[in-house]
Structure formats: C-alpha cells, structure tokens
Amino acid sequence: MGPQNLPEQVAAIRARIAQAAQAAGRSAQQVTLLAVGKTQPAAALAAVAACGVHDFGESYLQEAQQKMPLLTQLPLTWHFIGRIQANKTRPIAAQFAWVHALDRLDIARRLSAQRPFHASPLNVCLQVRLGGEDSKGGVEQAALPGLAAAVAQLPRLKLRGLMALPPQESAPQRQRAWFAHLRQLQQQLNSTGLALDTLSMGMSEDFEAAILEGATIVRIGTALFGPRTVQ
Ligand SMILES: *Cc1c(COP(=O)(O)O)cnc(C)c1O
C-alpha cells in the first residue's frame, strides 16, 4: 500500500467506525481513531494527519523521537502505547500527551514526578492483563483497584481509563466478551468514586467488536497504513 492510498484507507476506517458506533447506538464522535504509526515513515503519518487524524500512537521511544521533530508543524496529539522502561520515563513524560500501557506504580510515580510543570497532567490508562498471557504486560485484575486508587492520587497524572490487548479470538462473540469484561472493570472502578472516561481497546483485527462494547479509543495500525515491514 503506497501513501497515495492513505486518504482512501482513512475514509474506509472512519466508515467502519461509524457503522460499528451506529450498531451500538453510539455516536462516532465518541470513538477516537488513534493511528498507530510504528515502523511507518513520518511522511505516511503526515499523509494520515492531512485527512484530519490528530491522534498518533507510537510503541518505541527512539523511533517516535526520530519522527516527532519532522511533524511539529501539525496539530498532533502523541500517545505512547508501548511498554515503559523505568529509564525512559523522563522523555515519555515530556513528549507525550497520553500513556496507554501503565501497569506499575513505580513507573507511574516517575512519570508524575517528571511531567514538566508547564504541561497539563499526563493522561494515563492502566493496562489490564485480561487473558493471563505471559507475553503481554498489564496489571492483574486483582491488583487493579489498588493501582487505580494510587495512580489517581498522583498530582501530575490524570487517570483516564483502562487499556487491554486481549487474546485474539476467531469468534466475534468471544472477542466481544473480553472487551465487555474491560468495560465492567471500568464500571466497578467508577462505582468506587473514580471517574474514568476512556476505554482504549480494539486494533485492526477487532476494533468493531471493541466499539460495540464501548471503546472510546481504537488503536489502528495495519488496517490504516498497511503491513509493517520491520520490528
Ligand atoms: C501495534 C499496536 C497496535 C496496532 O496494531 P494493528 O494490529 O496493526 O492495528 C495497537 N496497540 C498496540 C499496543 C500496539 O502495539
């Protein structure tokens, strides 16, 4: 897929988001398209931004730091969606507006302490390990309420919601069940007095199922940009 096709791809994804939202009785405005540009060149991100996409996700700090300076003229909101190493928290706290895969209090404390004083609080989602898969990060469900309560107290973070990378299911109903579960966890936290407004769930293969279960941010890479070539 060449960059010349990107406007078509953006339009196609937006149409699918709108259709899924409508099927769920929701407004398409309630679903943010987060373009996941990892491994894609800055020019491809700029082409997608030209179609009115503002939110971009990156998983690797070094790669993001190479592209961001090339795109400063554009009104972009940057989301860090990868795993966060303790020695990378300072640049992440400085250069991103959102972090999606927070799963440890020590990392949260560092991000809060290192968020520049002139910036608004860093928006964060807690990643929940839904399927119990060893290969994936995320806080265990039993530890989620404690972590959420502690993160909500940190002055320079704004706890926005939950994120998950559930196992891939071939049956759409089973895929939906994972997303429904994340929504229930959010509701449980909100019943304890938190005010989480974000569910970051759904990727290229399953974003419609996620929207049907309440996703407010869908993180889409390959369905938008085409296959990744490296990493
Ligand atoms: C790469 C990635 C995505 C996008 O995946 P696609 O299947 O290409 O849409 C979404 N979320 C996270 C955390 C990722 O690392």
mmCIF file of C-alpha atoms and ligand atoms in Angstrom, residues 36 38 59 81-82 163 165 202-205 219-223 228, ligand 1:
data_model
loop_
_atom_site.group_PDB
_atom_site.id
_atom_site.type_symbol
_atom_site.label_atom_id
_atom_site.label_comp_id
_atom_site.label_asym_id
_atom_site.label_seq_id
_atom_site.Cartn_x
_atom_site.Cartn_y
_atom_site.Cartn_z
ATOM 1 C CA VAL A 36 -0.572 3.597 15.231
ATOM 2 C CA LYS A 38 5.117 2.363 14.440
ATOM 3 C CA SER A 59 5.375 1.984 20.781
ATOM 4 C CA ILE A 81 1.301 2.836 23.665
ATOM 5 C CA GLY A 82 4.327 0.616 24.273
ATOM 6 C CA MET A 163 -6.437 -0.418 28.129
ATOM 7 C CA LEU A 165 -4.673 -6.315 24.450
ATOM 8 C CA GLY A 202 -9.593 -2.609 19.709
ATOM 9 C CA MET A 203 -6.964 -2.849 16.967
ATOM 10 C CA SER A 204 -7.034 -3.590 13.231
ATOM 11 C CA GLU A 205 -8.463 -7.081 13.637
ATOM 12 C CA ARG A 219 -5.616 1.850 18.155
ATOM 13 C CA ILE A 220 -5.249 1.023 14.485
ATOM 14 C CA GLY A 221 -2.017 0.322 12.631
ATOM 15 C CA THR A 222 -2.014 -2.146 9.759
ATOM 16 C CA ALA A 223 -5.605 -1.598 8.646
ATOM 17 C CA ARG A 228 4.544 -3.286 8.945
HETATM 18 C C1 LIG B 1 0.962 -2.216 17.144
HETATM 19 C C2 LIG B 1 -0.072 -1.934 18.159
HETATM 20 C C3 LIG B 1 -1.387 -1.625 17.772
HETATM 21 C C4 LIG B 1 -1.862 -1.630 16.345
HETATM 22 O O1 LIG B 1 -1.931 -2.950 15.858
HETATM 23 P P1 LIG B 1 -2.589 -3.282 14.435
HETATM 24 O O2 LIG B 1 -2.982 -4.701 14.572
HETATM 25 O O3 LIG B 1 -1.545 -3.043 13.421
HETATM 26 O O4 LIG B 1 -3.751 -2.406 14.251
HETATM 27 C C5 LIG B 1 -2.301 -1.313 18.773
HETATM 28 N N1 LIG B 1 -1.947 -1.304 20.070
HETATM 29 C C6 LIG B 1 -0.704 -1.597 20.483
HETATM 30 C C7 LIG B 1 -0.394 -1.569 21.926
HETATM 31 C C8 LIG B 1 0.271 -1.922 19.537
HETATM 32 O O5 LIG B 1 1.492 -2.225 19.964
#
